[in-house]
Amino acid sequence: MKKWLLGVFVSGIALYFLSKNFHLSEFERLRGKINWWILPALFLSNLWAFVPFSKRWFHLLEKRIGFGQSISSSIIGVGLNMVLPARGGDLIRLLMIKKNTEIPLTYLFSRLFLEKVMDLAAVVLVGASALFYMGLGQSKNLNLLYISTLVILAMFIGLCILKFFLNPLRNLIKKMFKIIGKQELFEEKFDHHIIEFSQFLKGHTLFYPVLYSIPTWLCGYAVSYWLAGVLIGLPISFPEALLFMFLGGMGVAIPSAPSGIGVFHAAIISGFIIVGRDPGEGLVYATVVHLTQFIITTSLAVFVYLHSRIISGKTSS
């Protein structure tokens, strides 16, 4: 409940500042410009994005679940992320897999963490490439890239420390918890997580997940961003779509609810300003991208959930 309230509060602040600078009249731009025939392609592009995404999750779990279970849990999880704050759909995804398998929850959490590291690295790489391709690599545009890169490096260094200095690190942390009288808490709640995280940097574990990370963003989400521009008759180049995708991805990383509303729009508008476009267009574009993704992903999640319930009902009978 607290996370939900925090998310609503953050979104509320973002919406307040947007409402001070933009008016509903901006949406007059859509009149007579919507290309409804693009909607099927937009739906398929969102659906296609789940293929490499689910394939990566399948390999991250070292094929301990079937690909069908991987894609169904991924669709439901992403759909719920559009509604729940703090990426709550990801937690539901883990609980769904835990319920139907014997995979420990600590193992699932460690793989989810690795997935997020890969997503962050992929989207930063794509965003940096788009900026430099469009000649926008000035220092004022690179601050977010610098911060994201530092976060990635910190995560990678942390994983290396866990891998090569696991036992000394465990002993050190154990002693620290013992000093404050919480040794049992460490042994019961944290020690197994540290062991799981230390298993990240293995070639056979990382090769295929890394291989599928870029296609997830480049051939999936980016195409959806580009098609959203075509849908409303707003010409968006593919490099611009990549930049907007990067900024949108960074925006929704901020705890907000529902589905990053407000912060997502502000992030996309900043992208329009960076490329020298009308920020009013950015508000309209961001709203269309957000709304179409919300409708498509939540509809897919409801469909997959109901389908799985029907199948399980037939199996039990």
Tab-separated table of C-alpha atoms in Angstrom:
chain	number	residue	atom	x	y	z
A	1	MET	CA	0.000	0.000	0.000
A	2	LYS	CA	2.858	2.386	0.863
A	3	LYS	CA	4.542	1.735	-2.505
A	4	TRP	CA	1.261	2.401	-4.289
A	5	LEU	CA	0.789	5.685	-2.436
A	6	LEU	CA	4.391	6.705	-3.167
A	7	GLY	CA	3.897	5.902	-6.856
A	8	VAL	CA	0.655	7.870	-7.017
A	9	PHE	CA	2.341	10.805	-5.257
A	10	VAL	CA	5.260	10.864	-7.730
A	11	SER	CA	2.919	10.603	-10.714
A	12	GLY	CA	0.721	13.320	-9.236
A	13	ILE	CA	3.648	15.740	-8.978
A	14	ALA	CA	4.700	14.978	-12.575
A	15	LEU	CA	1.143	15.479	-13.835
A	16	TYR	CA	0.858	18.758	-11.931
A	17	PHE	CA	3.917	20.236	-13.640
A	18	LEU	CA	2.797	18.921	-17.019
A	19	SER	CA	-0.629	20.516	-16.569
A	20	LYS	CA	1.044	23.852	-15.777
A	21	ASN	CA	2.946	23.834	-19.057
A	22	PHE	CA	0.598	22.075	-21.484
A	23	HIS	CA	-3.092	22.254	-22.308
A	24	LEU	CA	-5.633	19.780	-23.624
A	25	SER	CA	-5.747	21.826	-26.807
A	26	GLU	CA	-2.472	20.080	-27.738
A	27	PHE	CA	-4.534	17.017	-28.612
A	28	GLU	CA	-6.251	18.925	-31.410
A	29	ARG	CA	-3.182	17.835	-33.384
A	30	LEU	CA	-4.703	14.352	-33.604
A	31	ARG	CA	-7.837	15.476	-35.439
A	32	GLY	CA	-8.036	13.709	-38.781
A	33	LYS	CA	-4.485	12.341	-38.522
A	34	ILE	CA	-4.973	8.938	-36.896
A	35	ASN	CA	-4.078	6.064	-39.225
A	36	TRP	CA	-6.230	3.309	-37.762
A	37	TRP	CA	-4.781	0.741	-40.149
A	38	ILE	CA	-1.522	0.883	-38.149
A	39	LEU	CA	-3.167	-0.536	-35.020
A	40	PRO	CA	-2.765	-4.240	-36.042
A	41	ALA	CA	0.932	-3.671	-36.765
A	42	LEU	CA	1.323	-1.873	-33.434
A	43	PHE	CA	-0.356	-4.775	-31.641
A	44	LEU	CA	1.889	-7.308	-33.392
A	45	SER	CA	5.033	-5.315	-32.612
A	46	ASN	CA	4.165	-5.332	-28.906
A	47	LEU	CA	3.394	-9.047	-29.073
A	48	TRP	CA	6.628	-9.747	-30.935
A	49	ALA	CA	8.654	-7.958	-28.238
A	50	PHE	CA	7.668	-10.735	-25.843
A	51	VAL	CA	9.393	-13.380	-27.990
A	52	PRO	CA	13.048	-12.376	-27.366
A	53	PHE	CA	12.073	-11.147	-23.880
A	54	SER	CA	10.633	-14.558	-22.958
A	55	LYS	CA	13.427	-16.428	-24.722
A	56	ARG	CA	15.949	-14.554	-22.580
A	57	TRP	CA	13.986	-15.382	-19.408
A	58	PHE	CA	13.844	-19.030	-20.520
A	59	HIS	CA	17.652	-19.147	-20.781
A	60	LEU	CA	18.202	-17.111	-17.608
A	61	LEU	CA	16.348	-19.839	-15.742
A	62	GLU	CA	18.590	-22.385	-17.504
A	63	LYS	CA	15.589	-24.040	-19.193
A	64	ARG	CA	14.110	-25.111	-15.878
A	65	ILE	CA	10.698	-24.032	-17.168
A	66	GLY	CA	9.114	-24.506	-20.592
A	67	PHE	CA	9.118	-21.691	-23.140
A	68	GLY	CA	5.301	-21.599	-23.021
A	69	GLN	CA	5.413	-20.954	-19.271
A	70	SER	CA	8.132	-18.372	-19.815
A	71	ILE	CA	6.135	-16.364	-22.352
A	72	SER	CA	2.822	-16.594	-20.440
A	73	SER	CA	4.363	-15.479	-17.137
A	74	SER	CA	6.256	-12.702	-18.950
A	75	ILE	CA	3.122	-11.325	-20.615
A	76	ILE	CA	1.140	-11.378	-17.362
A	77	GLY	CA	4.047	-9.824	-15.441
A	78	VAL	CA	4.574	-6.986	-17.925
A	79	GLY	CA	0.824	-6.382	-18.103
A	80	LEU	CA	0.652	-6.050	-14.320
A	81	ASN	CA	3.672	-3.726	-14.366
A	82	MET	CA	1.407	-1.298	-16.204
A	83	VAL	CA	-0.916	-1.249	-13.184
A	84	LEU	CA	1.173	-2.001	-10.100
A	85	PRO	CA	3.827	0.360	-8.707
A	86	ALA	CA	7.516	-0.510	-8.267
A	87	ARG	CA	7.404	-3.132	-11.040
A	88	GLY	CA	5.033	-5.253	-8.984
A	89	GLY	CA	4.238	-7.387	-12.021
A	90	ASP	CA	7.769	-8.796	-11.908
A	91	LEU	CA	7.129	-10.118	-8.411
A	92	ILE	CA	3.891	-11.722	-9.610
A	93	ARG	CA	5.858	-13.350	-12.448
A	94	LEU	CA	8.250	-14.924	-9.950
A	95	LEU	CA	5.411	-16.119	-7.723
A	96	MET	CA	3.645	-17.708	-10.701
A	97	ILE	CA	6.754	-19.691	-11.591
A	98	LYS	CA	7.417	-20.591	-7.956
A	99	LYS	CA	3.868	-21.903	-7.623
A	100	ASN	CA	4.198	-24.277	-10.593
A	101	THR	CA	7.796	-25.410	-10.120
A	102	GLU	CA	10.273	-26.385	-7.430
A	103	ILE	CA	12.592	-23.476	-8.281
A	104	PRO	CA	13.662	-21.596	-5.112
A	105	LEU	CA	12.471	-18.008	-4.875
A	106	THR	CA	16.031	-16.846	-4.121
A	107	TYR	CA	17.162	-18.276	-7.455
A	108	LEU	CA	14.322	-16.489	-9.252
A	109	PHE	CA	15.153	-13.163	-7.577
A	110	SER	CA	18.787	-13.453	-8.618
A	111	ARG	CA	17.788	-14.111	-12.248
A	112	LEU	CA	15.349	-11.193	-12.196
A	113	PHE	CA	18.136	-8.934	-10.958
A	114	LEU	CA	20.371	-10.076	-13.798
A	115	GLU	CA	17.560	-9.450	-16.282
A	116	LYS	CA	17.273	-5.851	-15.063
A	117	VAL	CA	21.033	-5.332	-15.359
A	118	MET	CA	20.870	-6.573	-18.959
A	119	ASP	CA	17.869	-4.363	-19.736
A	120	LEU	CA	19.597	-1.308	-18.318
A	121	ALA	CA	22.797	-2.035	-20.257
A	122	ALA	CA	20.895	-2.664	-23.508
A	123	VAL	CA	18.732	0.457	-23.315
A	124	VAL	CA	21.706	2.670	-22.393
A	125	LEU	CA	23.686	1.266	-25.334
A	126	VAL	CA	20.763	1.895	-27.681
A	127	GLY	CA	20.202	5.414	-26.304
A	128	ALA	CA	23.875	6.349	-26.592
A	129	SER	CA	24.038	5.034	-30.158
A	130	ALA	CA	20.962	7.068	-31.131
A	131	LEU	CA	22.347	10.261	-29.591
A	132	PHE	CA	25.689	10.008	-31.355
A	133	TYR	CA	24.105	8.921	-34.648
A	134	MET	CA	21.976	12.073	-34.637
A	135	GLY	CA	24.939	14.242	-33.621
A	136	LEU	CA	23.453	15.080	-30.225
A	137	GLY	CA	26.308	13.836	-28.067
A	138	GLN	CA	26.862	17.147	-26.286
A	139	SER	CA	27.650	17.009	-22.582
A	140	LYS	CA	24.246	18.448	-21.602
A	141	ASN	CA	22.540	15.462	-23.269
A	142	LEU	CA	24.846	12.826	-21.782
A	143	ASN	CA	24.226	13.290	-18.056
A	144	LEU	CA	21.614	10.542	-17.894
A	145	LEU	CA	23.872	8.249	-19.924
A	146	TYR	CA	26.759	8.903	-17.537
A	147	ILE	CA	24.608	8.129	-14.502
A	148	SER	CA	23.189	4.972	-16.083
A	149	THR	CA	26.647	3.797	-17.122
A	150	LEU	CA	27.972	4.326	-13.602
A	151	VAL	CA	25.073	2.275	-12.214
A	152	ILE	CA	25.821	-0.545	-14.680
A	153	LEU	CA	29.533	-0.485	-13.795
A	154	ALA	CA	28.718	-0.535	-10.084
A	155	MET	CA	26.469	-3.558	-10.579
A	156	PHE	CA	29.098	-5.351	-12.658
A	157	ILE	CA	31.861	-4.628	-10.143
A	158	GLY	CA	29.593	-5.846	-7.351
A	159	LEU	CA	28.956	-9.095	-9.228
A	160	CYS	CA	32.688	-9.562	-9.802
A	161	ILE	CA	33.373	-9.052	-6.098
A	162	LEU	CA	30.708	-11.619	-5.234
A	163	LYS	CA	32.119	-14.128	-7.709
A	164	PHE	CA	35.806	-13.885	-6.799
A	165	PHE	CA	35.595	-12.966	-3.112
A	166	LEU	CA	32.428	-14.790	-2.065
A	167	ASN	CA	33.583	-16.514	1.102
A	168	PRO	CA	35.624	-13.600	2.554
A	169	LEU	CA	32.712	-11.273	1.817
A	170	ARG	CA	30.192	-13.611	3.459
A	171	ASN	CA	32.389	-13.896	6.547
A	172	LEU	CA	32.805	-10.116	6.719
A	173	ILE	CA	29.079	-9.418	6.459
A	174	LYS	CA	28.343	-12.200	8.944
A	175	LYS	CA	30.691	-10.605	11.482
A	176	MET	CA	29.035	-7.213	10.961
A	177	PHE	CA	25.591	-8.702	11.631
A	178	LYS	CA	26.993	-10.556	14.653
A	179	ILE	CA	28.255	-7.293	16.130
A	180	ILE	CA	24.733	-5.824	16.051
A	181	GLY	CA	23.233	-9.091	17.300
A	182	LYS	CA	21.534	-10.040	14.027
A	183	GLN	CA	23.601	-13.049	12.921
A	184	GLU	CA	20.544	-15.299	12.583
A	185	LEU	CA	18.824	-12.688	10.409
A	186	PHE	CA	21.790	-12.715	8.040
A	187	GLU	CA	21.956	-16.522	7.894
A	188	GLU	CA	18.211	-16.930	7.320
A	189	LYS	CA	17.394	-13.966	5.060
A	190	PHE	CA	20.509	-12.706	3.272
A	191	ASP	CA	23.198	-15.360	3.005
A	192	HIS	CA	21.422	-17.472	0.380
A	193	HIS	CA	20.795	-14.368	-1.764
A	194	ILE	CA	24.512	-13.561	-1.752
A	195	ILE	CA	25.333	-17.122	-2.841
A	196	GLU	CA	22.789	-16.952	-5.679
A	197	PHE	CA	24.084	-13.580	-6.910
A	198	SER	CA	27.633	-14.937	-6.966
A	199	GLN	CA	26.621	-17.406	-9.677
A	200	PHE	CA	25.886	-14.684	-12.248
A	201	LEU	CA	29.124	-14.357	-14.166
A	202	LYS	CA	29.218	-17.722	-15.904
A	203	GLY	CA	29.644	-17.972	-19.669
A	204	HIS	CA	27.004	-20.630	-20.257
A	205	THR	CA	24.526	-18.717	-18.083
A	206	LEU	CA	25.062	-15.333	-19.723
A	207	PHE	CA	25.655	-16.017	-23.426
A	208	TYR	CA	22.091	-16.520	-24.660
A	209	PRO	CA	20.441	-13.987	-22.305
A	210	VAL	CA	22.902	-11.309	-23.463
A	211	LEU	CA	22.318	-12.371	-27.068
A	212	TYR	CA	18.555	-11.766	-26.733
A	213	SER	CA	18.775	-8.460	-24.819
A	214	ILE	CA	19.419	-6.099	-27.739
A	215	PRO	CA	16.731	-7.671	-30.029
A	216	THR	CA	14.221	-7.295	-27.191
A	217	TRP	CA	14.644	-3.528	-27.323
A	218	LEU	CA	15.824	-2.892	-30.877
A	219	CYS	CA	13.409	-5.173	-32.752
A	220	GLY	CA	10.559	-5.097	-30.268
A	221	TYR	CA	9.927	-1.992	-28.213
A	222	ALA	CA	11.663	0.431	-30.604
A	223	VAL	CA	9.431	-0.656	-33.486
A	224	SER	CA	6.384	0.034	-31.313
A	225	TYR	CA	7.651	3.543	-30.555
A	226	TRP	CA	8.173	4.204	-34.260
A	227	LEU	CA	4.746	2.810	-35.216
A	228	ALA	CA	3.073	5.001	-32.586
A	229	GLY	CA	4.298	8.027	-34.528
A	230	VAL	CA	2.924	6.590	-37.770
A	231	LEU	CA	-0.397	5.931	-36.023
A	232	ILE	CA	-0.957	9.624	-35.278
A	233	GLY	CA	0.617	10.974	-38.473
A	234	LEU	CA	3.669	12.281	-36.629
A	235	PRO	CA	6.866	11.500	-38.572
A	236	ILE	CA	9.359	9.901	-36.196
A	237	SER	CA	12.684	8.639	-37.518
A	238	PHE	CA	13.867	5.293	-36.179
A	239	PRO	CA	16.895	6.849	-34.387
A	240	GLU	CA	14.466	9.264	-32.697
A	241	ALA	CA	12.307	6.301	-31.701
A	242	LEU	CA	15.380	4.683	-30.135
A	243	LEU	CA	16.138	7.852	-28.165
A	244	PHE	CA	12.535	8.204	-26.969
A	245	MET	CA	12.526	4.528	-25.980
A	246	PHE	CA	15.684	5.052	-23.917
A	247	LEU	CA	14.271	8.104	-22.150
A	248	GLY	CA	10.905	6.423	-21.608
A	249	GLY	CA	12.608	3.360	-20.137
A	250	MET	CA	14.594	5.543	-17.747
A	251	GLY	CA	11.437	7.472	-16.853
A	252	VAL	CA	9.395	4.451	-15.786
A	253	ALA	CA	12.306	3.283	-13.628
A	254	ILE	CA	11.163	5.989	-11.189
A	255	PRO	CA	8.543	4.569	-8.773
A	256	SER	CA	5.201	5.873	-10.027
A	257	ALA	CA	1.672	4.610	-10.550
A	258	PRO	CA	-0.180	3.604	-12.487
A	259	SER	CA	2.317	2.470	-15.154
A	260	GLY	CA	4.649	5.462	-14.915
A	261	ILE	CA	2.010	8.026	-15.848
A	262	GLY	CA	3.394	11.547	-15.673
A	263	VAL	CA	7.082	10.655	-15.346
A	264	PHE	CA	6.958	8.774	-18.648
A	265	HIS	CA	5.394	11.779	-20.380
A	266	ALA	CA	7.967	14.147	-18.906
A	267	ALA	CA	10.803	11.885	-20.094
A	268	ILE	CA	9.470	11.736	-23.659
A	269	ILE	CA	8.902	15.508	-23.763
A	270	SER	CA	12.542	16.000	-22.745
A	271	GLY	CA	13.492	13.838	-25.738
A	272	PHE	CA	11.517	16.087	-28.091
A	273	ILE	CA	13.320	19.104	-26.640
A	274	ILE	CA	16.711	17.420	-27.112
A	275	VAL	CA	16.062	16.767	-30.812
A	276	GLY	CA	14.676	20.298	-31.283
A	277	ARG	CA	11.042	19.354	-31.768
A	278	ASP	CA	7.849	20.905	-30.401
A	279	PRO	CA	7.351	19.725	-26.774
A	280	GLY	CA	3.586	19.926	-27.364
A	281	GLU	CA	4.010	17.198	-29.958
A	282	GLY	CA	5.985	15.291	-27.341
A	283	LEU	CA	3.039	15.354	-24.915
A	284	VAL	CA	0.664	14.027	-27.564
A	285	TYR	CA	3.142	11.367	-28.707
A	286	ALA	CA	3.923	10.260	-25.144
A	287	THR	CA	0.219	9.963	-24.343
A	288	VAL	CA	-0.417	7.829	-27.433
A	289	VAL	CA	2.589	5.565	-26.745
A	290	HIS	CA	1.612	5.170	-23.100
A	291	LEU	CA	-2.062	4.556	-23.828
A	292	THR	CA	-1.508	2.039	-26.630
A	293	GLN	CA	1.081	0.102	-24.617
A	294	PHE	CA	-1.208	0.090	-21.588
A	295	ILE	CA	-4.198	-1.206	-23.561
A	296	ILE	CA	-2.244	-3.775	-25.578
A	297	THR	CA	-0.133	-5.246	-22.777
A	298	THR	CA	-2.916	-5.365	-20.192
A	299	SER	CA	-5.299	-6.910	-22.760
A	300	LEU	CA	-2.693	-9.550	-23.603
A	301	ALA	CA	-2.166	-10.225	-19.899
A	302	VAL	CA	-5.912	-10.685	-19.288
A	303	PHE	CA	-6.211	-12.970	-22.324
A	304	VAL	CA	-3.237	-15.137	-21.305
A	305	TYR	CA	-4.443	-15.336	-17.698
A	306	LEU	CA	-7.972	-16.383	-18.688
A	307	HIS	CA	-6.583	-18.861	-21.207
A	308	SER	CA	-4.331	-20.427	-18.563
A	309	ARG	CA	-7.267	-20.640	-16.142
A	310	ILE	CA	-9.406	-22.386	-18.762
A	311	ILE	CA	-6.603	-24.829	-19.573
A	312	SER	CA	-5.945	-25.575	-15.890
A	313	GLY	CA	-9.682	-26.043	-15.337
A	314	LYS	CA	-9.899	-28.595	-18.145
A	315	THR	CA	-6.806	-30.384	-16.827
A	316	SER	CA	-8.172	-30.628	-13.278
A	317	SER	CA	-11.532	-31.940	-14.506
